[in-house]
GROMACS .gro file of C-alpha atoms in nm:
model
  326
    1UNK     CA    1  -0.028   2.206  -0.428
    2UNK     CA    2  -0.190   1.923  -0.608
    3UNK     CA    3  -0.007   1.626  -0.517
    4UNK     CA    4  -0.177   1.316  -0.315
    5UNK     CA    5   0.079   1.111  -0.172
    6UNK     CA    6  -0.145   0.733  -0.097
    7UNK     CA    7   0.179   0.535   0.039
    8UNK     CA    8   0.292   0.774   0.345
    9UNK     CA    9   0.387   0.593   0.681
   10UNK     CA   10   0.331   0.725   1.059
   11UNK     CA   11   0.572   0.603   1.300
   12UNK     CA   12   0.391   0.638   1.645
   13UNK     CA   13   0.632   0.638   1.967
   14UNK     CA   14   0.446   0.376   2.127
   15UNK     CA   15   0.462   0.145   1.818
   16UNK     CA   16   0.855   0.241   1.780
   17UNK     CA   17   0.937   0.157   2.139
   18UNK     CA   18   0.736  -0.182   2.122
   19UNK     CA   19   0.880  -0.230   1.754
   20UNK     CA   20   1.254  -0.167   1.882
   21UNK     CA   21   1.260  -0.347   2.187
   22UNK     CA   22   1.104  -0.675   2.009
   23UNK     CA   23   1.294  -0.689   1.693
   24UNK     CA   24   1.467  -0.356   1.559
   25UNK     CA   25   1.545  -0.272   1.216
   26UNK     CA   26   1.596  -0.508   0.916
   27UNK     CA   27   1.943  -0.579   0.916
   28UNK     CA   28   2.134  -0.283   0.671
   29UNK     CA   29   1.833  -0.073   0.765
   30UNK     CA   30   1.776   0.157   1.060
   31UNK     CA   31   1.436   0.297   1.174
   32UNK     CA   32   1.390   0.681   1.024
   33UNK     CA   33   1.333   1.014   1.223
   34UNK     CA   34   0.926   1.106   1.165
   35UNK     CA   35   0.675   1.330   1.325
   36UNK     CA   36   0.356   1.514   1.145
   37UNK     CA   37   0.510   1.784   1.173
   38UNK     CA   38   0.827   1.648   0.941
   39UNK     CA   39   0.526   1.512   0.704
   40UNK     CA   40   0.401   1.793   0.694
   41UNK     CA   41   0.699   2.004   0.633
   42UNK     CA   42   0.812   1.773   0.342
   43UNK     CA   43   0.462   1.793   0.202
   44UNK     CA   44   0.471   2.167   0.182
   45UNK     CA   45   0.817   2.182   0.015
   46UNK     CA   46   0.709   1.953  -0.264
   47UNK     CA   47   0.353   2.049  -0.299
   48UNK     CA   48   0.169   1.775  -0.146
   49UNK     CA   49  -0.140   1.855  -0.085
   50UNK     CA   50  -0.257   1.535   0.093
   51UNK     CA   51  -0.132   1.214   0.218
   52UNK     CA   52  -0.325   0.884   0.351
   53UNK     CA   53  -0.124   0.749   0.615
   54UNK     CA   54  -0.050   0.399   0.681
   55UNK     CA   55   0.175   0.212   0.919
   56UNK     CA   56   0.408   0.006   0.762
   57UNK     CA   57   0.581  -0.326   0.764
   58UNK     CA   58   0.615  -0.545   0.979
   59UNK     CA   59   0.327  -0.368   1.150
   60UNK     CA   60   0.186  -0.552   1.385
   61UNK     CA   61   0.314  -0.893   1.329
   62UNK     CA   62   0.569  -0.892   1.558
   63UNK     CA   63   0.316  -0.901   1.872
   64UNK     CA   64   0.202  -1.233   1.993
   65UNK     CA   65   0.011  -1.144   2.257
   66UNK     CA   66  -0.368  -1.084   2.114
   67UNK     CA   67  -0.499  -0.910   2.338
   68UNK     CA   68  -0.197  -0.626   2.303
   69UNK     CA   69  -0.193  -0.655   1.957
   70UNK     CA   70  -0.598  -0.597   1.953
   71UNK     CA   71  -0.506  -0.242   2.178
   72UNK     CA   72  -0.190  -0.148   2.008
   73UNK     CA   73  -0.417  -0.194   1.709
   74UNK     CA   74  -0.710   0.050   1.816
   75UNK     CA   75  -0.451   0.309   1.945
   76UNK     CA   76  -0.268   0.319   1.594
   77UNK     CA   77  -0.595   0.389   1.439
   78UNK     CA   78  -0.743   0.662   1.724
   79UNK     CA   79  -0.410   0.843   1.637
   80UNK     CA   80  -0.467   0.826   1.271
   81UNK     CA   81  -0.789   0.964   1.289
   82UNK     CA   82  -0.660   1.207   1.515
   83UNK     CA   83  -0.446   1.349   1.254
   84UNK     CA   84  -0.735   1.359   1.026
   85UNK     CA   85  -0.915   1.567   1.254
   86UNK     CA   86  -0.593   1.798   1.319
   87UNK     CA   87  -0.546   1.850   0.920
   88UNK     CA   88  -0.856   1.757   0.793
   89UNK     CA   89  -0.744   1.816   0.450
   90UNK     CA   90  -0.385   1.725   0.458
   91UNK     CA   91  -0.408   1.361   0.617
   92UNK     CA   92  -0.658   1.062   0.569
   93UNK     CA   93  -0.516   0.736   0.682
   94UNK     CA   94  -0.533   0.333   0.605
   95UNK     CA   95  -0.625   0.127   0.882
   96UNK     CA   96  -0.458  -0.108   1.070
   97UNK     CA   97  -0.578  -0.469   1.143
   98UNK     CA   98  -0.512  -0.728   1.389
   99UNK     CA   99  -0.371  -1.062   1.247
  100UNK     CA  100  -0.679  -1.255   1.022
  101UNK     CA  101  -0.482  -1.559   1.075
  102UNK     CA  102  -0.531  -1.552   1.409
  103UNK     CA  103  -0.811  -1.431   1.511
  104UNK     CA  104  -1.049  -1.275   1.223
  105UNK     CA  105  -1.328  -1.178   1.403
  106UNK     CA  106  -1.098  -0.917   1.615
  107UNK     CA  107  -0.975  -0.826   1.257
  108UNK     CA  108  -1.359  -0.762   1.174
  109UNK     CA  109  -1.430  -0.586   1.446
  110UNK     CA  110  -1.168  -0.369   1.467
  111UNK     CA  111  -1.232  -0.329   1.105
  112UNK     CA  112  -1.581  -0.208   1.167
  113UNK     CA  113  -1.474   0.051   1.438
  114UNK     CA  114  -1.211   0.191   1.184
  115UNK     CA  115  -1.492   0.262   0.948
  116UNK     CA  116  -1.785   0.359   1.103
  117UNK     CA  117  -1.652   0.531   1.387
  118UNK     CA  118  -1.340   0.689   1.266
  119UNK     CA  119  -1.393   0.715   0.871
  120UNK     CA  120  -1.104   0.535   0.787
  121UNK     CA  121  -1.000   0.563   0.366
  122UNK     CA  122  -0.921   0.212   0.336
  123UNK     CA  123  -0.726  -0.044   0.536
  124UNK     CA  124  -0.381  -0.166   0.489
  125UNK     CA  125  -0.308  -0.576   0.436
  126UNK     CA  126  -0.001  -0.739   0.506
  127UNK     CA  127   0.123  -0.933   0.206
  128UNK     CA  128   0.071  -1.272   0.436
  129UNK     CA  129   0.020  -1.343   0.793
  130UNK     CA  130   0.165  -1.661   0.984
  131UNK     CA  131   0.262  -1.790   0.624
  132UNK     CA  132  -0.108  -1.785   0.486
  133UNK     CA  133  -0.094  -1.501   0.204
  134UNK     CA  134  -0.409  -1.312   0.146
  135UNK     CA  135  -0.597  -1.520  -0.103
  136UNK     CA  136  -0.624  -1.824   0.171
  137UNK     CA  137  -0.983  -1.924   0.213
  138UNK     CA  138  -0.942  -1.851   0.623
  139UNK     CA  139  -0.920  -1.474   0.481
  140UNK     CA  140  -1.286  -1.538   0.302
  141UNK     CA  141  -1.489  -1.350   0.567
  142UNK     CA  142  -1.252  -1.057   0.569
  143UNK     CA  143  -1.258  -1.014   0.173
  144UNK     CA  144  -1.669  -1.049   0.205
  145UNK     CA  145  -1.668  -0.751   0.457
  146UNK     CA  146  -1.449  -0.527   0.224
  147UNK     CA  147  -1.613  -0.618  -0.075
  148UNK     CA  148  -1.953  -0.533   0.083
  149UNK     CA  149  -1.815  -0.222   0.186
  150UNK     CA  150  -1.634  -0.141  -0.162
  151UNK     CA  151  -1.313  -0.102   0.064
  152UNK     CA  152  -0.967   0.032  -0.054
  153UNK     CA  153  -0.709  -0.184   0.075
  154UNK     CA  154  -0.338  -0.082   0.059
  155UNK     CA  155  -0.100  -0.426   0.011
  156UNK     CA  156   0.214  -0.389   0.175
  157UNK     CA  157   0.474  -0.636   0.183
  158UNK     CA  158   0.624  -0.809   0.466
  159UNK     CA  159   0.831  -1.136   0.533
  160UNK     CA  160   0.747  -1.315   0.883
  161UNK     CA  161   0.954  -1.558   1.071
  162UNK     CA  162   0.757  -1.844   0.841
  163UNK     CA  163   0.873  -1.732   0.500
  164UNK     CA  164   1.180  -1.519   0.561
  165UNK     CA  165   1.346  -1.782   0.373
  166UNK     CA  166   1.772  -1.792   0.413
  167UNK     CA  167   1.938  -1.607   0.665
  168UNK     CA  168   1.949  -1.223   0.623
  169UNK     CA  169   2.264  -1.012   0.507
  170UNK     CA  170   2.291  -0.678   0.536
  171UNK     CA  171   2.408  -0.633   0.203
  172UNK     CA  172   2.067  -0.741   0.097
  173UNK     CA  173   1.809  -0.549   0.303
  174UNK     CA  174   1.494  -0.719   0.221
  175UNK     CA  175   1.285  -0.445   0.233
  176UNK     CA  176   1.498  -0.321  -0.106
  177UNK     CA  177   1.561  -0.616  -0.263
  178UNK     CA  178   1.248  -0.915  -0.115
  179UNK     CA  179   0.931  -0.671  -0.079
  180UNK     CA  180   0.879  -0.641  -0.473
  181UNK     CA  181   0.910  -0.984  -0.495
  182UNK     CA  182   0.707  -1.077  -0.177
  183UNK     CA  183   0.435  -0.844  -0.315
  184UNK     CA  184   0.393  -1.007  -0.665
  185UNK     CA  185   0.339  -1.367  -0.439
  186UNK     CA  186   0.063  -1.173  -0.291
  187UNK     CA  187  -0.114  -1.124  -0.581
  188UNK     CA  188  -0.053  -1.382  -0.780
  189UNK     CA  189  -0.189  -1.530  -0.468
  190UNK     CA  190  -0.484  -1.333  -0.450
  191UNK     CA  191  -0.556  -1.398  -0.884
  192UNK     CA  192  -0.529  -1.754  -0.884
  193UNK     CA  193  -0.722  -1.793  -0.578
  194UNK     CA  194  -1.024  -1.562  -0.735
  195UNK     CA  195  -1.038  -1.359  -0.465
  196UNK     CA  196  -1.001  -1.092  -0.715
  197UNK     CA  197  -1.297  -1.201  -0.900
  198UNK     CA  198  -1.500  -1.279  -0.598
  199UNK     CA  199  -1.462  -0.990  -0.456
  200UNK     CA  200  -1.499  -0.707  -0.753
  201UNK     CA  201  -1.615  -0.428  -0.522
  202UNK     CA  202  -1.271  -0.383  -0.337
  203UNK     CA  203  -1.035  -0.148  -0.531
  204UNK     CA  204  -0.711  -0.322  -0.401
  205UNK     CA  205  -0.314  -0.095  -0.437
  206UNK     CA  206  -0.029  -0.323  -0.464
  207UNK     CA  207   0.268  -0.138  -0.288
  208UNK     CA  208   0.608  -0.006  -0.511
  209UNK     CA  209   0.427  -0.013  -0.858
  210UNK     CA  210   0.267  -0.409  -0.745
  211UNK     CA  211   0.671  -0.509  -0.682
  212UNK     CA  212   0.798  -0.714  -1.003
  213UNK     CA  213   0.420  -0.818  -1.141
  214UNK     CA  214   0.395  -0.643  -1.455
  215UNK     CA  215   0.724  -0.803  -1.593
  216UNK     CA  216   0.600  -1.157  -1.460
  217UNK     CA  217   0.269  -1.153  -1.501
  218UNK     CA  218   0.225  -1.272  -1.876
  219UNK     CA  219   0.452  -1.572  -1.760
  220UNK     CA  220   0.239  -1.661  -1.448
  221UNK     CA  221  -0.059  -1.642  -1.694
  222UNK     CA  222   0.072  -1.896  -1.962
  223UNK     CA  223   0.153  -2.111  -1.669
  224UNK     CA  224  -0.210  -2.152  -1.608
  225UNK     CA  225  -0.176  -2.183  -1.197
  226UNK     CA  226  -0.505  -2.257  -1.048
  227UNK     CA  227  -0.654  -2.353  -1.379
  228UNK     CA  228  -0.679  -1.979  -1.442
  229UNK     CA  229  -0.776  -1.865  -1.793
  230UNK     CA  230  -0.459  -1.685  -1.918
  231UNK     CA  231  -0.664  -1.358  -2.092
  232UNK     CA  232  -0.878  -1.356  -1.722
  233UNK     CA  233  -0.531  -1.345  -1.503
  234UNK     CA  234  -0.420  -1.072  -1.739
  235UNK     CA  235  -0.700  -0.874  -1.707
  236UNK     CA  236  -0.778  -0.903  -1.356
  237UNK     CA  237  -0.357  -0.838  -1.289
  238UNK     CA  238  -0.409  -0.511  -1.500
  239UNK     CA  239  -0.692  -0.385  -1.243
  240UNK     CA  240  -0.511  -0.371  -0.990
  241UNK     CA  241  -0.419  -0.017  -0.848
  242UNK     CA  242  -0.019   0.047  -0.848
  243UNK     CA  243   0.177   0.293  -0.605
  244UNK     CA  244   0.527   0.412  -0.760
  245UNK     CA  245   0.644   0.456  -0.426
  246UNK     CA  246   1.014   0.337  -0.412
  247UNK     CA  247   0.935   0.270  -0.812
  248UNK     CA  248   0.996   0.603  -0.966
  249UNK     CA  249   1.373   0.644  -0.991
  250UNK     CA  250   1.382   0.651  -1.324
  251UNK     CA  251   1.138   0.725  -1.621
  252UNK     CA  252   1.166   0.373  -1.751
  253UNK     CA  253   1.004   0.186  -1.432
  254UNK     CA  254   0.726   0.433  -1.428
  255UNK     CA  255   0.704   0.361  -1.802
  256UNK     CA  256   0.674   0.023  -1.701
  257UNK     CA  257   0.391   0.029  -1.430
  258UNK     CA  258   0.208   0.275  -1.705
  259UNK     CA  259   0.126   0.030  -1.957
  260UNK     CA  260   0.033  -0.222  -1.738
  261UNK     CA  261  -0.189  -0.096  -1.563
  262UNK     CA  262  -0.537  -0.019  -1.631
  263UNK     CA  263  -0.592   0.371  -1.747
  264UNK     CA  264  -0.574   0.579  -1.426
  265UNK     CA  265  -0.465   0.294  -1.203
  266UNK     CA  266  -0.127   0.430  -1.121
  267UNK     CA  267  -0.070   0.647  -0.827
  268UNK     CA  268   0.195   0.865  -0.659
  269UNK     CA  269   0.356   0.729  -0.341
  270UNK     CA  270   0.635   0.893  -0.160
  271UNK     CA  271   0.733   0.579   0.080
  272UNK     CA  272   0.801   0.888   0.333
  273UNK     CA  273   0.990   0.855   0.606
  274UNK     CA  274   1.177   0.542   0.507
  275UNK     CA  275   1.248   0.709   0.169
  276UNK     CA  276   1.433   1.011   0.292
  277UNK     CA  277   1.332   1.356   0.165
  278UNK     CA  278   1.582   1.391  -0.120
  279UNK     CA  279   1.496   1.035  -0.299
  280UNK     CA  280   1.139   1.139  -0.229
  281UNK     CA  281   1.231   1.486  -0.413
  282UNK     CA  282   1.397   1.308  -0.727
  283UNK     CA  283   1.154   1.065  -0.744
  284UNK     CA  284   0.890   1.317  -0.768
  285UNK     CA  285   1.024   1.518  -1.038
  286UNK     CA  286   1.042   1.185  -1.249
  287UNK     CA  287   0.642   1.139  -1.175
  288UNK     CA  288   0.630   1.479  -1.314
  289UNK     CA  289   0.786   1.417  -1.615
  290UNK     CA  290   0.647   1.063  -1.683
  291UNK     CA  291   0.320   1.083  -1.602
  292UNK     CA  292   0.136   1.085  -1.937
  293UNK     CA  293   0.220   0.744  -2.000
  294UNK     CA  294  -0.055   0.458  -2.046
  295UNK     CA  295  -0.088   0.141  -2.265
  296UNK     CA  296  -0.452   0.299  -2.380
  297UNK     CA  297  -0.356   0.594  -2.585
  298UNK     CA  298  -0.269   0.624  -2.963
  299UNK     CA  299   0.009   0.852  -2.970
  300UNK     CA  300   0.247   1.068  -2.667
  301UNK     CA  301   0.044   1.342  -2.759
  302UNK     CA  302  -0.302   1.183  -2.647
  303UNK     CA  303  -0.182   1.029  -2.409
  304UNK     CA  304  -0.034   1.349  -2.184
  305UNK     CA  305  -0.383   1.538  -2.278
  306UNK     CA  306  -0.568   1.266  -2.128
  307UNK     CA  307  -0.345   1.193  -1.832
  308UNK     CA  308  -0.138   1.464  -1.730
  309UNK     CA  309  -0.246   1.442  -1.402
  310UNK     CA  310  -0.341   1.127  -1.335
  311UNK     CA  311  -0.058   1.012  -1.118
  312UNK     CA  312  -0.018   1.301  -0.952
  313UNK     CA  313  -0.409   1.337  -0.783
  314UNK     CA  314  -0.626   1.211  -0.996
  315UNK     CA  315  -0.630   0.828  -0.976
  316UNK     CA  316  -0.616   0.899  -0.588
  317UNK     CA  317  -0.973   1.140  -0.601
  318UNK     CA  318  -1.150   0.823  -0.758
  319UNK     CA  319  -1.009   0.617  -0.468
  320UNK     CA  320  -1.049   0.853  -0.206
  321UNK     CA  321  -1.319   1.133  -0.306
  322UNK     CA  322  -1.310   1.345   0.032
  323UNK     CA  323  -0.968   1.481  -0.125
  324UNK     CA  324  -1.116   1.586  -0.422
  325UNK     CA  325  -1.110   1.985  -0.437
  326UNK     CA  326  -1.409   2.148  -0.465
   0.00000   0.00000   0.00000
């Protein structure tokens, strides 16, 4: 087993019930059956070796009270950990934060207990919270804190009551066809605003292969938003770490996030549970197969000698170097 799967989501029964009762599932969606021990058994039957567990949209944006979403926030993260310390080398995890548009120094203080008291691997961002995405200057003090601490931070997309934009049909679950798009606001957001370049230390993962950014990003460059020097968007765009998760159902897409990407920025993501365990099963194989693509090699041939296993553990060992075998 070789595999490390870096976009793998935990569904606590406290969240659930509080996540149920308050808003349910996107419409055309319905919440998915998990448990370690089903992430576990689907990580065994595909040769997983490790996953780093996040919670996922709309995490906890849908509490309003501060002071529960502060607790419901620590809890999520003590049972994180305490998977960690259960299967030590089968589970790290991605914090998660209260709202830094409401109240950022309870974001940097839980921030600080999910690192130095329960070794956290990174933290996990909402693409925007209360209609500020992440590059908003309120978000400055958070950005300094991860940079200091050369932080991983997981993107994930989300669309709150502000942006949700027209009315929702089920036909159109926005977590399919919105979060790609949602996610390239984000970091367009997060380019033109130089946090990026302000903030070099932070190695940040843009969710579902960074959602439709490497097919828009030359355009948003030409368009010069921000004053941003075209060549510096592209290059700081291509830094970015990119999950396939939800992204690798066919050769092509992976193809895609390949050669835009920096060399070695592309990891595997399983999207596990919401991606059910056959999709997660196909979707895997096509890694497999695909892999050994990159914009930085000469010829097929190089390229698979020099990558071959890039996507499926490698890129995540430079990220997260307690899962490196020894």
């Amino acid at each position: 087993m070789d595999v490390i799967d870096t976009h793998h989501h935990i569904l606590p029964r406290q969240y659930l019930k509080l996540l149920e009762d308050a808003i349910g599932a996107p419409k055309g969606l319905k919440a998915p059956e998990w448990s370690p021990e089903l992430s576990l058994q689907l990580m065994d039957r595909l040769g997983i070796r490790a996953a780093i567990l996040s919670l996922s949209a709309p995490a906890l944006s849908f509490i309003h009270d501060r002071a529960q979403e502060r607790t419901l926030a620590r809890s999520t993260n003590t049972y994180a950990a305490s998977l960690h310390t259960a299967h030590p080398t089968r589970f790290g995890f991605f914090a998660t934060l209260p709202s830094p548009a409401a109240d950022i120094a309870a974001t940097l203080a839980e921030l600080a207990h999910a690192f130095d008291d329960l070794h956290a691997d990174g933290v996990a961002l909402l693409t925007s919270y209360a209609g500020h995405y992440l590059g908003d200057a309120g978000f400055r003090p958070l950005w300094a804190e991860l940079d200091r601490r050369a932080a991983v931070v997981l993107v994930h997309p989300h669309l709150d009551a502000v942006n949700e934009g027209a009315v929702q049909d089920p036909l159109l679950p926005r977590p399919i066809i919105d979060y790609p798009h949602e996610t390239t606001r984000a970091a367009v957001h997060l380019l033109v605003s130089n946090t990026v370049r302000d903030h070099p230390r932070v190695k940040i993962i843009l969710s579902h292969g960074g959602g439709t950014l490497p097919l828009l990003a030359p355009r948003v460059a030409q368009s010069m938003l921000g004053g941003k020097d075209p060549a510096e968007f592209m290059r700081e765009a291509r830094g970015f770490w990119l999950d396939v998760a939800v992204s690798a159902c066919d050769e092509a897409t992976v193809e895609t996030v390949s050669r835009f990407a920096d060399t070695g920025h592309v990891l595997y993501g399983s999207d596990f549970p919401f991606v059910n365990k056959a999709s997660v099963a196909k979707q895997l194989a096509v890694v497999r197969r695909a892999e050994g693509w990159g914009r930085d090699r000469e010829s097929a041939a190089e390229t698979a000698a020099a990558g071959a296993e890039s996507i499926r553990y490698r890129a995540a060992q430079i990220l997260f170097p307690r899962f490196c075998t020894t």
